[in-house]
């Protein structure tokens, strides 16, 4: 269907359209991450740990928008998988959570998967509307800051 003959979205509220697109992106990214035994949530947590050395559980919870208890559970899962380590996990001491070599390798593989999703959803051969949204987002973040 050409760009001009496609039906208009039933809702033109920007929030609804962006939320719908976000759900589509999340589903596609979860499919791409599944072979790596990752989800978007686990990837986000792993990336936060990599980006902020020595990050606390409280900070991870704030960055991820989840409870501290959920972060503890998720970090333990990442730790059992060999992706992170808490080098000072002792009662009464602050945690120092860091990504392991395997976690860093997995982050690189996840970035490749995310790049493929970007190409599929927002690249030159994608739906023209989605392509324009991708271009607008890239432009907004290139000029931000």
PDB file of N, CA and C in Angstrom, residues 37-85:
ATOM      1  N   UNK A  37      19.100 -15.245  25.042  1.00  0.00           N
ATOM      2  CA  UNK A  37      18.514 -15.445  26.373  1.00  0.00           C
ATOM      3  C   UNK A  37      18.427 -14.122  27.132  1.00  0.00           C
ATOM      4  N   UNK A  38      18.054 -13.079  26.393  1.00  0.00           N
ATOM      5  CA  UNK A  38      17.866 -11.753  26.970  1.00  0.00           C
ATOM      6  C   UNK A  38      16.463 -11.251  26.658  1.00  0.00           C
ATOM      7  N   UNK A  39      16.009 -10.335  27.481  1.00  0.00           N
ATOM      8  CA  UNK A  39      14.790  -9.574  27.211  1.00  0.00           C
ATOM      9  C   UNK A  39      15.183  -8.102  27.190  1.00  0.00           C
ATOM     10  N   UNK A  40      14.282  -7.256  26.753  1.00  0.00           N
ATOM     11  CA  UNK A  40      14.545  -5.817  26.760  1.00  0.00           C
ATOM     12  C   UNK A  40      14.860  -5.361  28.185  1.00  0.00           C
ATOM     13  N   UNK A  41      14.118  -5.860  29.158  1.00  0.00           N
ATOM     14  CA  UNK A  41      14.339  -5.461  30.556  1.00  0.00           C
ATOM     15  C   UNK A  41      15.716  -5.886  31.056  1.00  0.00           C
ATOM     16  N   UNK A  42      16.085  -7.139  30.796  1.00  0.00           N
ATOM     17  CA  UNK A  42      17.398  -7.619  31.244  1.00  0.00           C
ATOM     18  C   UNK A  42      18.518  -6.877  30.527  1.00  0.00           C
ATOM     19  N   UNK A  43      18.322  -6.598  29.237  1.00  0.00           N
ATOM     20  CA  UNK A  43      19.315  -5.835  28.485  1.00  0.00           C
ATOM     21  C   UNK A  43      19.475  -4.443  29.089  1.00  0.00           C
ATOM     22  N   UNK A  44      18.368  -3.794  29.397  1.00  0.00           N
ATOM     23  CA  UNK A  44      18.430  -2.454  29.990  1.00  0.00           C
ATOM     24  C   UNK A  44      19.194  -2.445  31.293  1.00  0.00           C
ATOM     25  N   UNK A  45      18.912  -3.408  32.139  1.00  0.00           N
ATOM     26  CA  UNK A  45      19.592  -3.497  33.425  1.00  0.00           C
ATOM     27  C   UNK A  45      21.088  -3.748  33.224  1.00  0.00           C
ATOM     28  N   UNK A  46      21.419  -4.671  32.348  1.00  0.00           N
ATOM     29  CA  UNK A  46      22.825  -4.973  32.063  1.00  0.00           C
ATOM     30  C   UNK A  46      23.540  -3.738  31.502  1.00  0.00           C
ATOM     31  N   UNK A  47      22.882  -3.022  30.617  1.00  0.00           N
ATOM     32  CA  UNK A  47      23.478  -1.814  30.030  1.00  0.00           C
ATOM     33  C   UNK A  47      23.676  -0.721  31.080  1.00  0.00           C
ATOM     34  N   UNK A  48      22.713  -0.570  32.000  1.00  0.00           N
ATOM     35  CA  UNK A  48      22.874   0.413  33.085  1.00  0.00           C
ATOM     36  C   UNK A  48      24.071   0.058  33.950  1.00  0.00           C
ATOM     37  N   UNK A  49      24.234  -1.232  34.266  1.00  0.00           N
ATOM     38  CA  UNK A  49      25.358  -1.666  35.095  1.00  0.00           C
ATOM     39  C   UNK A  49      26.677  -1.385  34.382  1.00  0.00           C
ATOM     40  N   UNK A  50      26.724  -1.627  33.089  1.00  0.00           N
ATOM     41  CA  UNK A  50      27.937  -1.365  32.302  1.00  0.00           C
ATOM     42  C   UNK A  50      28.235   0.135  32.236  1.00  0.00           C
ATOM     43  N   UNK A  51      27.199   0.944  32.065  1.00  0.00           N
ATOM     44  CA  UNK A  51      27.386   2.384  31.865  1.00  0.00           C
ATOM     45  C   UNK A  51      27.743   3.137  33.145  1.00  0.00           C
ATOM     46  N   UNK A  52      27.345   2.589  34.292  1.00  0.00           N
ATOM     47  CA  UNK A  52      27.562   3.301  35.559  1.00  0.00           C
ATOM     48  C   UNK A  52      28.315   2.377  36.526  1.00  0.00           C
ATOM     49  N   UNK A  53      29.637   2.336  36.415  1.00  0.00           N
ATOM     50  CA  UNK A  53      30.415   1.460  37.296  1.00  0.00           C
ATOM     51  C   UNK A  53      30.125   1.751  38.769  1.00  0.00           C
ATOM     52  N   UNK A  54      29.935   0.684  39.545  1.00  0.00           N
ATOM     53  CA  UNK A  54      29.670   0.845  40.969  1.00  0.00           C
ATOM     54  C   UNK A  54      28.263   1.300  41.284  1.00  0.00           C
ATOM     55  N   UNK A  55      27.357   1.201  40.333  1.00  0.00           N
ATOM     56  CA  UNK A  55      25.978   1.649  40.532  1.00  0.00           C
ATOM     57  C   UNK A  55      25.340   0.884  41.697  1.00  0.00           C
ATOM     58  N   UNK A  56      24.508   1.576  42.449  1.00  0.00           N
ATOM     59  CA  UNK A  56      23.832   0.938  43.581  1.00  0.00           C
ATOM     60  C   UNK A  56      22.522   0.300  43.130  1.00  0.00           C
ATOM     61  N   UNK A  57      22.000  -0.582  43.957  1.00  0.00           N
ATOM     62  CA  UNK A  57      20.705  -1.190  43.671  1.00  0.00           C
ATOM     63  C   UNK A  57      19.616  -0.122  43.608  1.00  0.00           C
ATOM     64  N   UNK A  58      19.684   0.865  44.479  1.00  0.00           N
ATOM     65  CA  UNK A  58      18.686   1.944  44.484  1.00  0.00           C
ATOM     66  C   UNK A  58      18.738   2.744  43.187  1.00  0.00           C
ATOM     67  N   UNK A  59      19.956   3.062  42.741  1.00  0.00           N
ATOM     68  CA  UNK A  59      20.097   3.807  41.488  1.00  0.00           C
ATOM     69  C   UNK A  59      19.603   2.979  40.304  1.00  0.00           C
ATOM     70  N   UNK A  60      19.927   1.685  40.308  1.00  0.00           N
ATOM     71  CA  UNK A  60      19.430   0.812  39.238  1.00  0.00           C
ATOM     72  C   UNK A  60      17.903   0.788  39.214  1.00  0.00           C
ATOM     73  N   UNK A  61      17.304   0.749  40.384  1.00  0.00           N
ATOM     74  CA  UNK A  61      15.836   0.740  40.463  1.00  0.00           C
ATOM     75  C   UNK A  61      15.269   2.034  39.878  1.00  0.00           C
ATOM     76  N   UNK A  62      15.861   3.167  40.232  1.00  0.00           N
ATOM     77  CA  UNK A  62      15.385   4.455  39.691  1.00  0.00           C
ATOM     78  C   UNK A  62      15.568   4.510  38.176  1.00  0.00           C
ATOM     79  N   UNK A  63      16.726   4.085  37.682  1.00  0.00           N
ATOM     80  CA  UNK A  63      17.005   4.134  36.240  1.00  0.00           C
ATOM     81  C   UNK A  63      16.090   3.191  35.464  1.00  0.00           C
ATOM     82  N   UNK A  64      15.743   2.061  36.080  1.00  0.00           N
ATOM     83  CA  UNK A  64      14.953   1.042  35.393  1.00  0.00           C
ATOM     84  C   UNK A  64      13.456   1.194  35.619  1.00  0.00           C
ATOM     85  N   UNK A  65      13.075   2.023  36.581  1.00  0.00           N
ATOM     86  CA  UNK A  65      11.654   2.211  36.862  1.00  0.00           C
ATOM     87  C   UNK A  65      11.015   1.001  37.528  1.00  0.00           C
ATOM     88  N   UNK A  66      11.813   0.269  38.330  1.00  0.00           N
ATOM     89  CA  UNK A  66      11.287  -0.889  39.056  1.00  0.00           C
ATOM     90  C   UNK A  66      11.699  -0.784  40.521  1.00  0.00           C
ATOM     91  N   UNK A  67      11.204  -1.675  41.348  1.00  0.00           N
ATOM     92  CA  UNK A  67      11.518  -1.622  42.771  1.00  0.00           C
ATOM     93  C   UNK A  67      12.918  -2.148  43.043  1.00  0.00           C
ATOM     94  N   UNK A  68      13.459  -1.748  44.183  1.00  0.00           N
ATOM     95  CA  UNK A  68      14.775  -2.224  44.594  1.00  0.00           C
ATOM     96  C   UNK A  68      14.737  -3.745  44.749  1.00  0.00           C
ATOM     97  N   UNK A  69      13.655  -4.271  45.288  1.00  0.00           N
ATOM     98  CA  UNK A  69      13.525  -5.719  45.445  1.00  0.00           C
ATOM     99  C   UNK A  69      13.594  -6.419  44.078  1.00  0.00           C
ATOM    100  N   UNK A  70      12.922  -5.854  43.073  1.00  0.00           N
ATOM    101  CA  UNK A  70      12.969  -6.430  41.725  1.00  0.00           C
ATOM    102  C   UNK A  70      14.371  -6.366  41.142  1.00  0.00           C
ATOM    103  N   UNK A  71      15.097  -5.269  41.424  1.00  0.00           N
ATOM    104  CA  UNK A  71      16.473  -5.143  40.948  1.00  0.00           C
ATOM    105  C   UNK A  71      17.348  -6.214  41.586  1.00  0.00           C
ATOM    106  N   UNK A  72      17.192  -6.433  42.893  1.00  0.00           N
ATOM    107  CA  UNK A  72      17.970  -7.478  43.575  1.00  0.00           C
ATOM    108  C   UNK A  72      17.738  -8.829  42.904  1.00  0.00           C
ATOM    109  N   UNK A  73      16.477  -9.139  42.633  1.00  0.00           N
ATOM    110  CA  UNK A  73      16.138 -10.414  42.001  1.00  0.00           C
ATOM    111  C   UNK A  73      16.754 -10.504  40.608  1.00  0.00           C
ATOM    112  N   UNK A  74      16.620  -9.430  39.829  1.00  0.00           N
ATOM    113  CA  UNK A  74      17.147  -9.427  38.461  1.00  0.00           C
ATOM    114  C   UNK A  74      18.664  -9.517  38.447  1.00  0.00           C
ATOM    115  N   UNK A  75      19.327  -8.805  39.345  1.00  0.00           N
ATOM    116  CA  UNK A  75      20.788  -8.843  39.404  1.00  0.00           C
ATOM    117  C   UNK A  75      21.256 -10.241  39.804  1.00  0.00           C
ATOM    118  N   UNK A  76      20.559 -10.878  40.720  1.00  0.00           N
ATOM    119  CA  UNK A  76      20.920 -12.260  41.095  1.00  0.00           C
ATOM    120  C   UNK A  76      20.793 -13.179  39.882  1.00  0.00           C
ATOM    121  N   UNK A  77      19.770 -12.980  39.063  1.00  0.00           N
ATOM    122  CA  UNK A  77      19.606 -13.774  37.842  1.00  0.00           C
ATOM    123  C   UNK A  77      20.772 -13.523  36.887  1.00  0.00           C
ATOM    124  N   UNK A  78      21.144 -12.259  36.702  1.00  0.00           N
ATOM    125  CA  UNK A  78      22.277 -11.926  35.840  1.00  0.00           C
ATOM    126  C   UNK A  78      23.577 -12.495  36.403  1.00  0.00           C
ATOM    127  N   UNK A  79      23.684 -12.488  37.725  1.00  0.00           N
ATOM    128  CA  UNK A  79      24.887 -13.020  38.373  1.00  0.00           C
ATOM    129  C   UNK A  79      24.983 -14.535  38.172  1.00  0.00           C
ATOM    130  N   UNK A  80      23.864 -15.245  38.362  1.00  0.00           N
ATOM    131  CA  UNK A  80      23.860 -16.701  38.145  1.00  0.00           C
ATOM    132  C   UNK A  80      24.207 -17.055  36.698  1.00  0.00           C
ATOM    133  N   UNK A  81      23.838 -16.166  35.767  1.00  0.00           N
ATOM    134  CA  UNK A  81      24.144 -16.394  34.351  1.00  0.00           C
ATOM    135  C   UNK A  81      25.593 -16.016  34.015  1.00  0.00           C
ATOM    136  N   UNK A  82      26.317 -15.464  34.993  1.00  0.00           N
ATOM    137  CA  UNK A  82      27.710 -15.103  34.770  1.00  0.00           C
ATOM    138  C   UNK A  82      27.893 -13.792  34.028  1.00  0.00           C
ATOM    139  N   UNK A  83      26.858 -12.954  34.027  1.00  0.00           N
ATOM    140  CA  UNK A  83      26.905 -11.706  33.258  1.00  0.00           C
ATOM    141  C   UNK A  83      27.360 -10.514  34.090  1.00  0.00           C
ATOM    142  N   UNK A  84      27.133 -10.574  35.402  1.00  0.00           N
ATOM    143  CA  UNK A  84      27.567  -9.514  36.319  1.00  0.00           C
ATOM    144  C   UNK A  84      28.132 -10.169  37.574  1.00  0.00           C
ATOM    145  N   UNK A  85      28.852  -9.379  38.341  1.00  0.00           N
ATOM    146  CA  UNK A  85      29.314  -9.838  39.650  1.00  0.00           C
ATOM    147  C   UNK A  85      29.188  -8.675  40.620  1.00  0.00           C
TER     148      UNK A  85
END
